Short mmCIF file of C-alpha atoms in Angstrom, two decimals:
data_model
loop_
_atom_site.label_atom_id
_atom_site.label_comp_id
_atom_site.label_asym_id
_atom_site.label_seq_id
_atom_site.Cartn_x
_atom_site.Cartn_y
_atom_site.Cartn_z
CA MET A 473 63.75 -121.08 -6.98
CA LYS A 474 62.16 -117.64 -7.12
CA ASN A 475 61.24 -117.80 -3.42
CA THR A 476 64.84 -118.71 -2.54
CA GLN A 477 66.15 -115.71 -4.53
CA LEU A 478 63.64 -113.39 -2.88
CA ALA A 479 64.68 -114.65 0.56
CA LEU A 480 68.35 -114.03 -0.26
CA ILE A 481 67.61 -110.47 -1.39
CA ILE A 482 65.69 -109.73 1.81
CA LEU A 483 68.51 -111.22 3.87
CA LEU A 484 71.09 -109.09 2.02
CA ILE A 485 69.11 -105.91 2.67
CA ALA A 486 68.85 -106.83 6.36
CA ILE A 487 72.62 -107.37 6.58
CA ILE A 488 73.34 -104.00 4.90
CA THR A 489 70.87 -102.31 7.23
CA ALA A 490 72.50 -103.88 10.26
CA CYS A 491 75.99 -102.83 9.12
CA ASN A 492 75.07 -99.24 8.29
CA GLY A 493 72.50 -98.69 10.99
CA LYS A 494 69.99 -97.61 8.35
CA VAL A 495 69.29 -97.72 4.63
CA LYS A 496 70.35 -94.45 2.98
CA LYS A 497 67.35 -92.52 1.66
CA ILE A 498 67.34 -91.00 -1.80
CA GLY A 499 67.44 -87.23 -1.25
CA THR A 500 65.19 -84.70 -3.00
CA PRO A 501 66.87 -82.61 -5.72
CA LYS A 502 68.75 -79.68 -4.23
CA LYS A 503 67.11 -76.31 -4.84
CA PRO A 504 69.24 -73.88 -6.83
CA ASN A 505 70.77 -70.86 -5.16
CA ILE A 506 69.88 -67.46 -6.62
CA LEU A 507 72.52 -64.75 -7.15
CA PHE A 508 70.90 -61.59 -8.50
CA ILE A 509 73.60 -59.06 -9.42
CA MET A 510 72.40 -55.56 -10.24
CA SER A 511 74.44 -52.49 -11.06
CA ASP A 512 73.16 -48.94 -11.02
CA ASP A 513 72.79 -47.33 -14.46
CA HIS A 514 74.77 -50.06 -16.24
CA THR A 515 73.36 -49.92 -19.72
CA SER A 516 73.47 -52.60 -22.41
CA GLN A 517 75.66 -50.42 -24.66
CA ALA A 518 78.45 -50.83 -22.09
CA ILE A 519 78.29 -54.64 -21.98
CA GLY A 520 80.38 -56.48 -24.53
CA ALA A 521 77.90 -59.31 -25.04
CA TYR A 522 75.35 -56.86 -26.49
CA GLY A 523 77.68 -56.04 -29.40
CA SER A 524 77.25 -52.26 -29.28
CA ARG A 525 79.74 -49.68 -30.52
CA LEU A 526 81.66 -50.12 -27.24
CA ALA A 527 81.95 -53.92 -27.49
CA LYS A 528 85.35 -53.80 -29.18
CA LEU A 529 86.74 -52.20 -26.00
CA ASN A 530 85.94 -55.49 -24.21
CA PRO A 531 84.50 -53.65 -21.18
CA THR A 532 82.93 -56.65 -19.39
CA PRO A 533 84.65 -60.01 -19.98
CA ASN A 534 83.40 -61.50 -16.70
CA ILE A 535 79.82 -60.30 -17.06
CA ASP A 536 79.88 -61.52 -20.66
CA ARG A 537 80.59 -65.00 -19.32
CA ILE A 538 77.01 -65.13 -17.99
CA ALA A 539 75.70 -64.56 -21.52
CA ASN A 540 78.23 -66.88 -23.13
CA GLU A 541 77.30 -69.69 -20.73
CA GLY A 542 73.62 -68.82 -20.43
CA MET A 543 70.91 -66.73 -22.09
CA LEU A 544 70.98 -63.05 -23.11
CA PHE A 545 67.73 -61.09 -23.40
CA GLU A 546 67.67 -58.62 -26.27
CA ASN A 547 64.29 -57.13 -25.31
CA ALA A 548 64.35 -56.77 -21.52
CA PHE A 549 62.89 -53.43 -20.45
CA CYS A 550 62.16 -51.48 -17.30
CA THR A 551 58.70 -50.08 -16.62
CA ASN A 552 60.14 -46.77 -15.36
CA ALA A 553 63.76 -45.76 -16.03
CA ILE A 554 64.62 -44.35 -12.63
CA CYS A 555 66.27 -46.08 -9.68
CA THR A 556 63.70 -46.29 -6.88
CA PRO A 557 60.60 -47.27 -8.90
CA SER A 558 62.56 -49.84 -10.88
CA ARG A 559 63.85 -51.49 -7.71
CA ALA A 560 60.35 -51.50 -6.21
CA THR A 561 58.99 -53.21 -9.32
CA ILE A 562 61.68 -55.88 -9.13
CA ILE A 563 60.94 -56.64 -5.46
CA THR A 564 57.14 -56.55 -5.76
CA GLY A 565 56.47 -57.89 -9.25
CA GLN A 566 54.10 -54.92 -9.61
CA TYR A 567 53.94 -51.75 -11.70
CA SER A 568 54.27 -48.37 -10.06
CA GLN A 569 50.63 -47.47 -9.46
CA ALA A 570 50.07 -50.88 -7.86
CA ASN A 571 53.08 -50.83 -5.52
CA GLY A 572 52.84 -47.11 -4.81
CA VAL A 573 56.43 -46.22 -5.72
CA LEU A 574 56.15 -43.71 -8.54
CA ASP A 575 59.30 -41.67 -8.11
CA LEU A 576 62.53 -41.21 -6.16
CA ASP A 577 60.60 -40.21 -3.03
CA GLY A 578 58.78 -43.55 -2.92
CA HIS A 579 59.39 -46.07 -0.17
CA LEU A 580 58.75 -49.78 0.16
CA PRO A 581 57.79 -51.00 3.64
CA ALA A 582 58.64 -54.52 4.78
CA SER A 583 55.02 -55.56 4.26
CA LYS A 584 55.46 -54.98 0.50
CA GLN A 585 58.90 -56.56 0.16
CA TYR A 586 57.27 -59.53 -1.50
CA LEU A 587 60.10 -61.40 -3.21
CA PRO A 588 62.05 -62.30 -0.04
CA GLN A 589 58.80 -63.18 1.74
CA GLU A 590 57.80 -65.63 -0.97
CA MET A 591 61.27 -67.15 -1.17
CA GLN A 592 61.36 -67.73 2.59
CA LYS A 593 58.11 -69.68 2.34
CA ILE A 594 59.90 -72.32 0.26
CA GLY A 595 62.95 -72.56 2.49
CA TYR A 596 65.35 -69.95 1.13
CA GLU A 597 67.61 -67.73 3.18
CA THR A 598 67.49 -64.22 1.76
CA ALA A 599 69.93 -61.31 1.77
CA VAL A 600 70.37 -57.93 0.08
CA ILE A 601 73.75 -56.20 0.09
CA GLY A 602 74.72 -52.84 -1.42
CA LYS A 603 72.36 -50.25 -2.86
CA TRP A 604 68.76 -50.57 -1.66
CA HIS A 605 67.35 -47.06 -2.22
CA LEU A 606 63.79 -47.79 -1.12
CA LYS A 607 63.78 -45.64 2.05
CA ASP A 608 62.40 -48.24 4.49
CA GLN A 609 64.86 -50.79 5.82
CA PRO A 610 64.80 -54.14 3.97
CA ASN A 611 63.50 -55.93 7.07
CA ALA A 612 61.74 -58.66 5.09
CA PHE A 613 65.17 -60.10 4.24
CA ASP A 614 66.89 -62.47 6.64
CA TYR A 615 70.03 -60.36 6.30
CA TYR A 616 70.88 -56.96 4.88
CA LYS A 617 73.84 -54.64 4.69
CA VAL A 618 72.96 -51.60 2.64
CA PHE A 619 73.79 -47.98 1.92
CA TYR A 620 71.76 -45.00 3.00
CA ASN A 621 70.06 -43.62 -0.11
CA GLN A 622 72.54 -43.70 -2.99
CA GLY A 623 75.55 -44.35 -0.78
CA GLU A 624 78.98 -42.85 -1.39
CA TYR A 625 81.51 -44.11 -3.89
CA PHE A 626 84.37 -43.89 -1.40
CA ASN A 627 84.40 -44.84 2.28
CA PRO A 628 80.65 -45.50 2.36
CA VAL A 629 78.52 -46.01 5.45
CA MET A 630 76.47 -49.22 5.46
CA TYR A 631 73.95 -50.32 8.04
CA GLU A 632 73.63 -54.00 8.82
CA LYS A 633 70.76 -56.04 10.20
CA GLY A 634 71.36 -56.78 13.87
CA SER A 635 74.42 -54.54 14.16
CA THR A 636 74.80 -51.95 16.91
CA ASP A 637 77.44 -49.91 15.06
CA SER A 638 76.78 -46.19 14.77
CA VAL A 639 78.23 -43.10 13.11
CA TYR A 640 77.95 -39.44 14.05
CA ASN A 641 76.67 -36.53 11.96
CA TYR A 642 76.34 -38.61 8.83
CA LYS A 643 76.29 -36.19 5.90
CA VAL A 644 73.55 -37.95 3.92
CA HIS A 645 71.12 -36.87 6.64
CA ARG A 646 72.44 -33.31 6.76
CA ALA A 647 71.77 -33.40 10.47
CA LYS A 648 73.72 -33.84 13.67
CA GLY A 649 73.19 -36.97 15.68
CA THR A 650 73.88 -40.68 15.84
CA PHE A 651 72.91 -42.97 12.99
CA ALA A 652 73.02 -46.74 12.65
CA GLY A 653 75.87 -47.93 10.50
CA LYS A 654 79.60 -48.23 10.07
CA ARG A 655 82.00 -46.52 7.69
CA TYR A 656 84.12 -48.78 5.51
CA GLU A 657 87.32 -47.61 3.86
CA GLY A 658 87.75 -48.12 0.16
CA HIS A 659 85.71 -48.05 -3.05
CA SER A 660 82.06 -49.05 -2.85
CA SER A 661 82.28 -51.77 -5.54
CA ASP A 662 85.00 -53.53 -3.56
CA ILE A 663 83.23 -53.04 -0.24
CA VAL A 664 79.88 -54.42 -1.45
CA THR A 665 81.67 -57.47 -2.81
CA ASP A 666 83.60 -57.91 0.44
CA ALA A 667 80.29 -57.85 2.30
CA SER A 668 78.64 -60.40 -0.01
CA LEU A 669 81.60 -62.76 0.17
CA ASN A 670 81.62 -62.46 3.96
CA TRP A 671 77.92 -63.32 4.12
CA LEU A 672 78.32 -66.24 1.73
CA GLN A 673 81.28 -67.64 3.60
CA ASN A 674 80.59 -66.82 7.25
CA LYS A 675 77.06 -65.62 7.95
CA ARG A 676 74.50 -67.61 5.99
CA ASP A 677 72.87 -70.86 7.02
CA LYS A 678 74.58 -73.32 4.68
CA SER A 679 71.88 -75.92 5.21
CA LYS A 680 69.50 -73.73 3.16
CA PRO A 681 69.55 -72.53 -0.44
CA PHE A 682 70.20 -68.81 -0.65
CA MET A 683 68.88 -65.83 -2.58
CA LEU A 684 71.43 -63.02 -2.54
CA LEU A 685 70.68 -59.64 -4.12
CA HIS A 686 74.13 -58.14 -4.71
CA HIS A 687 73.68 -54.48 -5.70
CA PHE A 688 76.53 -52.24 -6.87
CA LYS A 689 76.35 -48.45 -6.68
CA ALA A 690 78.54 -48.11 -9.78
CA PRO A 691 78.38 -46.89 -12.48
CA HIS A 692 75.88 -44.28 -11.19
CA ASP A 693 76.90 -40.68 -11.70
CA MET A 694 79.20 -39.00 -10.96
CA PHE A 695 81.36 -41.96 -12.02
CA GLU A 696 83.96 -42.05 -9.26
CA PHE A 697 86.22 -44.99 -10.06
CA ALA A 698 88.78 -46.76 -7.91
CA PRO A 699 92.27 -45.22 -8.37
CA ARG A 700 93.67 -48.44 -9.83
CA TYR A 701 91.63 -47.77 -13.00
CA SER A 702 92.87 -44.23 -13.60
CA ASN A 703 94.90 -45.29 -16.66
CA TYR A 704 92.28 -47.63 -18.10
CA LEU A 705 91.34 -46.45 -21.64
CA GLU A 706 93.48 -43.34 -21.17
CA ASP A 707 94.86 -43.36 -24.72
CA VAL A 708 91.77 -44.89 -26.37
CA GLU A 709 89.37 -42.96 -28.60
CA ILE A 710 85.89 -43.97 -27.44
CA PRO A 711 83.48 -44.55 -30.38
CA GLU A 712 80.73 -41.94 -30.59
CA PRO A 713 77.07 -42.36 -31.55
CA ALA A 714 76.12 -40.50 -34.71
CA SER A 715 73.15 -38.91 -32.93
CA LEU A 716 75.52 -37.15 -30.54
CA TYR A 717 76.02 -34.49 -33.22
CA ASP A 718 72.89 -34.82 -35.34
CA ASN A 719 69.60 -35.80 -33.73
CA GLN A 720 67.71 -35.58 -37.03
CA ASN A 721 63.95 -36.03 -36.51
CA ASN A 722 64.06 -37.62 -33.08
CA GLY A 723 61.68 -36.06 -30.58
CA SER A 724 58.80 -33.63 -30.91
CA VAL A 725 57.58 -30.31 -29.55
CA ALA A 726 57.30 -32.16 -26.23
CA THR A 727 61.08 -32.60 -26.10
CA ARG A 728 62.11 -29.43 -27.95
CA GLY A 729 59.36 -26.90 -27.31
CA TYR A 730 57.55 -24.92 -29.99
CA ASN A 731 60.12 -23.54 -32.45
CA ASN A 732 62.83 -25.20 -30.32
CA SER A 733 62.04 -22.82 -27.47
CA LEU A 734 62.85 -25.47 -24.81
CA ILE A 735 65.76 -27.19 -26.51
CA ASP A 736 68.18 -25.58 -24.05
CA THR A 737 66.15 -26.82 -21.07
CA ILE A 738 64.69 -30.28 -21.72
CA GLY A 739 66.92 -33.34 -21.35
CA SER A 740 70.38 -32.94 -19.82
CA SER A 741 73.02 -33.01 -22.55
CA VAL A 742 76.63 -33.87 -23.30
CA GLY A 743 77.40 -30.56 -25.00
CA HIS A 744 76.39 -26.94 -24.48
CA ARG A 745 72.78 -27.46 -25.57
CA ASN A 746 71.26 -27.74 -22.10
CA VAL A 747 72.29 -24.64 -20.20
CA ILE A 748 71.00 -26.02 -16.88
CA ARG A 749 72.84 -29.35 -16.81
CA ASN A 750 75.33 -30.77 -19.28
CA MET A 751 78.16 -33.26 -18.94
CA GLY A 752 80.84 -30.75 -19.86
CA MET A 753 79.98 -28.86 -16.67
CA HIS A 754 80.58 -31.99 -14.61
CA MET A 755 83.77 -32.92 -16.47
CA ASP A 756 85.27 -29.42 -16.02
CA ILE A 757 85.53 -28.79 -19.75
CA ASP A 758 86.34 -25.22 -20.81
CA GLN A 759 82.93 -23.61 -21.34
CA SER A 760 84.29 -21.21 -23.97
CA LEU A 761 85.19 -23.95 -26.46
CA PRO A 762 83.19 -24.25 -29.70
CA GLU A 763 80.28 -26.67 -29.45
CA ASN A 764 81.64 -29.69 -31.31
CA GLU A 765 85.04 -29.50 -29.60
CA TYR A 766 83.38 -29.04 -26.21
CA LYS A 767 81.01 -31.93 -26.84
CA LYS A 768 83.77 -34.25 -28.03
CA LEU A 769 85.97 -33.60 -24.99
CA ALA A 770 83.01 -33.94 -22.61
CA TYR A 771 81.91 -37.21 -24.22
CA GLN A 772 85.38 -38.76 -24.11
CA GLU A 773 85.89 -37.91 -20.45
CA TYR A 774 82.34 -38.95 -19.56
CA LEU A 775 82.68 -42.37 -21.20
CA LYS A 776 86.12 -43.06 -19.76
CA ARG A 777 84.99 -42.34 -16.22
CA TYR A 778 81.84 -44.38 -16.75
CA LEU A 779 83.72 -47.36 -18.20
CA ARG A 780 86.29 -47.24 -15.41
CA CYS A 781 83.43 -47.71 -12.96
CA VAL A 782 82.16 -50.57 -15.13
CA LYS A 783 85.61 -52.15 -15.06
CA GLY A 784 85.48 -52.15 -11.26
CA VAL A 785 82.09 -53.85 -11.34
CA ASP A 786 83.28 -56.49 -13.79
CA ASP A 787 86.40 -57.31 -11.78
CA ASN A 788 84.32 -57.72 -8.63
CA VAL A 789 81.89 -60.02 -10.43
CA LYS A 790 84.89 -62.24 -11.07
CA ARG A 791 85.67 -62.29 -7.35
CA ILE A 792 82.20 -63.68 -6.67
CA PHE A 793 82.55 -66.25 -9.46
CA ASP A 794 85.90 -67.35 -8.04
CA TYR A 795 84.30 -67.98 -4.66
CA LEU A 796 81.37 -69.92 -6.12
CA GLU A 797 83.71 -72.12 -8.15
CA LYS A 798 86.03 -72.74 -5.22
CA GLU A 799 83.07 -73.84 -3.08
CA GLY A 800 81.52 -75.96 -5.82
CA LEU A 801 78.42 -73.72 -5.97
CA MET A 802 78.75 -72.24 -9.46
CA ASP A 803 76.62 -74.68 -11.40
CA ASN A 804 73.88 -74.98 -8.79
CA THR A 805 73.46 -71.20 -8.63
CA ILE A 806 71.15 -69.29 -10.96
CA ILE A 807 73.20 -66.18 -11.76
CA VAL A 808 71.38 -63.11 -13.04
CA TYR A 809 73.05 -59.90 -14.17
CA THR A 810 71.11 -56.72 -14.84
CA GLY A 811 71.01 -52.96 -14.31
CA ASP A 812 68.19 -51.08 -12.63
CA GLN A 813 67.52 -49.46 -16.01
CA GLY A 814 69.50 -48.38 -19.04
CA PHE A 815 71.44 -45.16 -19.48
CA MET A 816 72.07 -42.60 -22.20
CA LEU A 817 75.72 -42.54 -23.25
CA GLY A 818 75.47 -39.56 -25.56
CA GLU A 819 72.75 -40.93 -27.83
CA HIS A 820 70.59 -38.01 -29.02
CA ASP A 821 72.98 -35.76 -27.03
CA TYR A 822 71.41 -37.04 -23.79
CA ILE A 823 72.90 -38.15 -20.51
CA ASP A 824 71.20 -39.90 -17.57
CA LYS A 825 68.13 -42.16 -18.01
CA ARG A 826 64.35 -41.46 -17.55
CA TRP A 827 63.51 -41.51 -21.27
CA MET A 828 61.44 -44.17 -23.01
CA TYR A 829 64.07 -44.15 -25.73
CA GLU A 830 65.83 -47.49 -26.21
CA GLU A 831 69.10 -46.80 -24.41
CA ALA A 832 67.34 -45.82 -21.17
CA MET A 833 64.38 -48.19 -21.35
CA ARG A 834 66.34 -51.34 -22.22
CA MET A 835 67.82 -53.24 -19.29
CA PRO A 836 70.76 -55.58 -19.70
CA PHE A 837 69.54 -58.99 -18.60
CA MET A 838 71.31 -62.34 -18.79
CA VAL A 839 71.00 -65.58 -16.83
CA ARG A 840 73.38 -68.50 -16.33
CA TYR A 841 72.20 -71.88 -15.02
CA PRO A 842 73.78 -74.74 -16.98
CA LYS A 843 71.37 -77.35 -15.59
CA LYS A 844 68.48 -75.79 -17.50
CA ILE A 845 69.71 -72.96 -19.76
CA GLU A 846 71.54 -73.55 -23.02
CA ALA A 847 74.93 -71.84 -23.23
CA GLY A 848 75.16 -68.96 -25.69
CA SER A 849 71.40 -68.73 -26.25
CA ARG A 850 69.61 -65.46 -26.96
CA THR A 851 65.98 -64.42 -27.09
CA ASN A 852 64.08 -61.44 -28.44
CA ALA A 853 61.07 -62.20 -26.23
CA ILE A 854 59.70 -59.09 -24.54
CA VAL A 855 60.15 -59.15 -20.76
CA ASN A 856 60.25 -56.40 -18.17
CA ASN A 857 61.32 -55.95 -14.57
CA ALA A 858 57.85 -56.79 -13.22
CA ASP A 859 58.51 -60.29 -14.58
CA TYR A 860 61.74 -60.85 -12.66
CA ALA A 861 60.23 -61.83 -9.30
CA PRO A 862 57.74 -64.33 -10.80
CA THR A 863 60.56 -65.88 -12.83
CA ILE A 864 62.86 -66.26 -9.82
CA LEU A 865 60.01 -67.82 -7.86
CA GLU A 866 59.22 -70.39 -10.55
CA LEU A 867 62.88 -71.32 -11.02
CA ALA A 868 63.07 -71.87 -7.25
CA GLY A 869 59.95 -74.05 -7.25
CA ALA A 870 57.23 -71.61 -6.18
CA GLU A 871 54.12 -70.28 -7.89
CA THR A 872 53.55 -66.63 -8.74
CA PRO A 873 51.17 -65.08 -6.19
CA GLU A 874 48.06 -63.46 -7.63
CA TYR A 875 49.00 -59.99 -6.39
CA MET A 876 52.04 -59.89 -8.70
CA GLN A 877 51.34 -58.34 -12.11
CA GLY A 878 54.42 -59.74 -13.82
CA HIS A 879 54.70 -63.12 -15.50
CA SER A 880 57.33 -65.82 -15.21
CA PHE A 881 59.52 -66.37 -18.26
CA ALA A 882 61.14 -69.53 -16.86
CA HIS A 883 59.79 -71.43 -19.89
CA ILE A 884 61.74 -69.10 -22.20
CA LEU A 885 64.92 -69.65 -20.19
CA GLU A 886 64.54 -73.42 -20.28
CA THR A 887 63.40 -73.86 -23.89
CA GLY A 888 64.35 -70.72 -25.76
CA GLU A 889 60.75 -70.47 -26.96
CA GLU A 890 57.96 -68.09 -26.04
CA PRO A 891 55.00 -69.92 -24.53
CA ASP A 892 51.58 -69.59 -26.16
CA GLY A 893 50.02 -66.25 -25.36
CA TRP A 894 53.27 -64.62 -24.21
CA GLN A 895 53.19 -60.82 -24.07
CA GLN A 896 54.05 -59.05 -27.32
CA ALA A 897 54.29 -55.56 -25.84
CA THR A 898 55.52 -53.79 -22.72
CA TYR A 899 54.27 -50.67 -20.96
CA TYR A 900 56.43 -47.80 -19.72
CA ARG A 901 55.72 -44.78 -17.49
CA TYR A 902 58.00 -41.96 -16.30
CA TRP A 903 56.29 -39.83 -13.67
CA MET A 904 58.79 -37.22 -12.50
CA HIS A 905 57.95 -34.33 -14.80
CA MET A 906 60.84 -31.87 -15.33
CA ALA A 907 62.55 -32.89 -12.10
CA HIS A 908 66.09 -32.83 -10.73
CA ARG A 909 67.51 -30.50 -13.38
CA HIS A 910 67.53 -33.33 -15.92
CA ASN A 911 64.20 -31.86 -17.01
CA ASN A 912 62.54 -34.85 -18.65
CA PRO A 913 58.85 -34.41 -19.42
CA ALA A 914 56.47 -36.99 -17.93
CA HIS A 915 55.39 -39.60 -20.45
CA PHE A 916 54.13 -43.14 -21.01
CA GLY A 917 53.88 -45.51 -23.90
CA ILE A 918 53.95 -48.99 -25.37
CA ARG A 919 56.72 -50.89 -27.13
CA THR A 920 56.29 -53.97 -29.31
CA LYS A 921 59.05 -55.84 -31.12
CA ASP A 922 58.56 -53.61 -34.15
CA TYR A 923 57.14 -50.28 -32.96
CA LYS A 924 57.13 -47.76 -30.16
CA LEU A 925 54.42 -45.22 -29.32
CA ILE A 926 55.00 -42.53 -26.67
CA MET A 927 52.69 -39.87 -25.25
CA PHE A 928 54.37 -36.91 -23.54
CA TYR A 929 51.57 -35.41 -21.47
CA GLY A 930 53.66 -32.59 -20.04
CA ALA A 931 52.38 -32.20 -16.46
CA ASN A 932 53.20 -33.14 -12.90
CA TYR A 933 51.13 -35.64 -10.94
CA ASP A 934 52.15 -34.10 -7.61
CA SER A 935 52.84 -30.48 -6.72
CA ARG A 936 55.60 -31.62 -4.36
CA PHE A 937 57.87 -32.13 -7.32
CA ALA A 938 59.86 -29.09 -8.17
CA ASN A 939 63.15 -28.32 -9.77
CA TRP A 940 65.93 -26.75 -7.78
CA GLN A 941 67.79 -23.74 -9.08
CA ALA A 942 70.83 -22.03 -7.64
CA GLU A 943 70.27 -18.69 -5.92
CA GLY A 944 73.62 -17.48 -4.67
CA LYS A 945 75.02 -20.21 -2.43
CA LYS A 946 71.57 -21.65 -1.76
CA LYS A 947 69.02 -23.52 -3.82
CA ARG A 948 65.36 -22.67 -4.06
CA PRO A 949 62.49 -24.83 -5.29
CA VAL A 950 60.95 -23.87 -8.61
CA PRO A 951 57.68 -25.55 -9.60
CA ALA A 952 58.10 -27.74 -12.66
CA ILE A 953 56.66 -26.09 -15.77
CA LYS A 954 54.05 -27.64 -18.00
CA THR A 955 55.47 -28.63 -21.36
CA PRO A 956 53.78 -29.21 -24.72
CA VAL A 957 51.77 -32.39 -25.18
CA ALA A 958 52.85 -34.56 -28.10
CA TRP A 959 52.98 -38.08 -29.45
CA GLU A 960 56.02 -39.84 -30.88
CA PHE A 961 56.06 -43.00 -32.99
CA TYR A 962 59.09 -44.99 -34.13
CA ASP A 963 59.29 -47.84 -36.64
CA LEU A 964 62.01 -49.89 -34.94
CA LYS A 965 62.40 -52.23 -37.91
CA SER A 966 63.63 -49.52 -40.26
CA ASP A 967 64.71 -47.00 -37.60
CA PRO A 968 66.24 -48.90 -34.66
CA ASN A 969 68.10 -45.80 -33.42
CA GLU A 970 64.85 -43.78 -33.21
CA MET A 971 66.00 -40.97 -35.46
CA ASP A 972 62.69 -40.31 -37.21
CA ASN A 973 59.44 -39.60 -35.36
CA ARG A 974 56.82 -40.73 -37.88
CA TYR A 975 53.71 -40.05 -35.83
CA ASN A 976 52.32 -37.65 -38.46
CA ASN A 977 53.11 -39.94 -41.38
CA PRO A 978 49.71 -41.10 -42.73
CA GLU A 979 51.27 -44.36 -43.90
CA TYR A 980 51.43 -45.44 -40.25
CA GLY A 981 47.91 -44.34 -39.32
CA PRO A 982 46.43 -47.87 -38.99
CA ILE A 983 49.42 -49.10 -36.95
CA ILE A 984 49.25 -46.13 -34.60
CA LYS A 985 45.50 -46.66 -34.14
CA GLU A 986 46.11 -50.30 -33.22
CA LEU A 987 48.91 -49.33 -30.81
CA LYS A 988 46.63 -46.82 -29.08
CA GLN A 989 44.06 -49.56 -28.58
CA GLN A 990 46.74 -51.82 -27.10
CA LEU A 991 47.95 -48.97 -24.90
CA THR A 992 44.43 -48.31 -23.61
CA ALA A 993 43.95 -51.99 -22.79
CA LYS A 994 47.35 -52.24 -21.13
CA ARG A 995 46.71 -49.19 -18.93
CA LYS A 996 43.40 -50.64 -17.82
CA GLU A 997 44.92 -54.07 -17.13
CA LEU A 998 47.73 -52.61 -15.03
CA ASN A 999 45.69 -50.09 -13.03
CA GLU A 1000 47.53 -47.26 -14.81
CA GLU A 1001 44.48 -45.20 -15.76
CA ASP A 1002 45.24 -42.27 -13.41
CA ASN A 1003 41.96 -42.41 -11.54
CA ASN A 1004 43.70 -40.74 -8.58
CA TYR A 1005 45.09 -37.97 -10.77
CA PRO A 1006 42.16 -36.28 -12.54
CA GLN A 1007 44.33 -33.39 -13.71
CA LEU A 1008 46.44 -35.84 -15.72
CA LYS A 1009 43.44 -37.80 -16.95
CA GLU A 1010 41.91 -34.61 -18.34
CA ILE A 1011 45.06 -33.77 -20.33
CA ILE A 1012 45.49 -37.30 -21.63
CA ASP A 1013 41.87 -37.62 -22.74
CA ALA A 1014 41.93 -34.21 -24.42
CA HIS A 1015 44.99 -35.07 -26.51
CA TRP A 1016 44.43 -38.78 -27.15
CA ASN A 1017 43.48 -38.29 -30.78
CA ASP A 1018 45.88 -35.44 -31.58
CA MET A 1019 47.52 -35.59 -34.98
#
């Protein structure tokens, strides 16, 4: 009987094969697409899902969807809060001394554009669209359409891989001639999204999974928003941080100077404090107003312009989501949203980024992938932007190459738990001492879940860096000054807003000693010991045990 049944089964299979021509094979699981959305200077305070003082304004309903349907990282940090080095770290999975991009003059040749190279090895088609800001063309990508340098907010020029379009006397180059690229009419947030949607719909190889890096220029200064947002928040009072008016015991002689002698110079401000660069100057606020009135008006205008740019980003994120849903791609696409660093929105009376303080160092980071990530989950695991490339690679099915210094946190995304031995601290380094009229002193440090230790070493690594001061209608270079060396220590458990530098509090002596040991080990591990910069090494060694 059994033989008869077996014969019938074989006969049935043969008949099906004859009718269909062949037996259908079971396919391998489809690799997920990767959509990595990054805005410029979009800080976590300006994202509703982070629950900051601005959350009640509901600034980012579409971006919040990624967190609501995926995982939000509470402790994602950059390793250097400035555009070019942060972007290089994301692409290479390496810290600045390893990848060679220390500052805004750094460049990343195609040979070091590691993330697209590794993704191509496992069958992905790769593209980057929008802000690139790494000098060399992104030739390691299969496709690119990017701005020169920062790009313009309105009617930007973009150059595209394989295109023969050209423009004349392009102002970014401050030179006459012909340059590759084409000018597009409209606001940059809309234009970048148009370009990404065009690539997704018309240009990519749809037989392959894709990795698209979609990079907005907004909300980078000077916060030029699309005209349709001119009335957004017009009659709203934007909540202010308490430290805008009273910075208490934040900082040190490194950020204020001895007897506050540099308080009008270090760290660009919202109000009158910084006489070289403050937001009231940019917002055309009457300079003769009393300080608190001037500061309040400058802050309100600053935040409204900033949030109008954010609104444009959020609306364009929805356009991409609409396309993915229409094409049935939404749930097989790993969607990441981040900024290239944080940004100071008046905290401590600071604007811009660069600082190791929380608002500049923290990156917004959230990931949606319903096949593996629980909706509405959050984690306080410490990750940084050197970890992004390894994580993307593992989620796509590849291993982290040995040359990458970051570590994949795919396990955290998939389980919500930190794996055994996961990093409990992150390292930070800002190199550009007193540069670009923001005048931030060079510094480095370590941050754990509970504490932060910063060393301001007060000197330039490279004599090329100089400030620029007005001299009539021209600008002249002025070598960056040395500033006082100092340590700062913050107990983030009791002082999350970093209002009290407790470095000289003897109660914290044992903790600070332990943090210095961790910092020493971390600098050695990451090749951050300044062996190529003996002038810095001498200062750091001389002041390591200062109290």
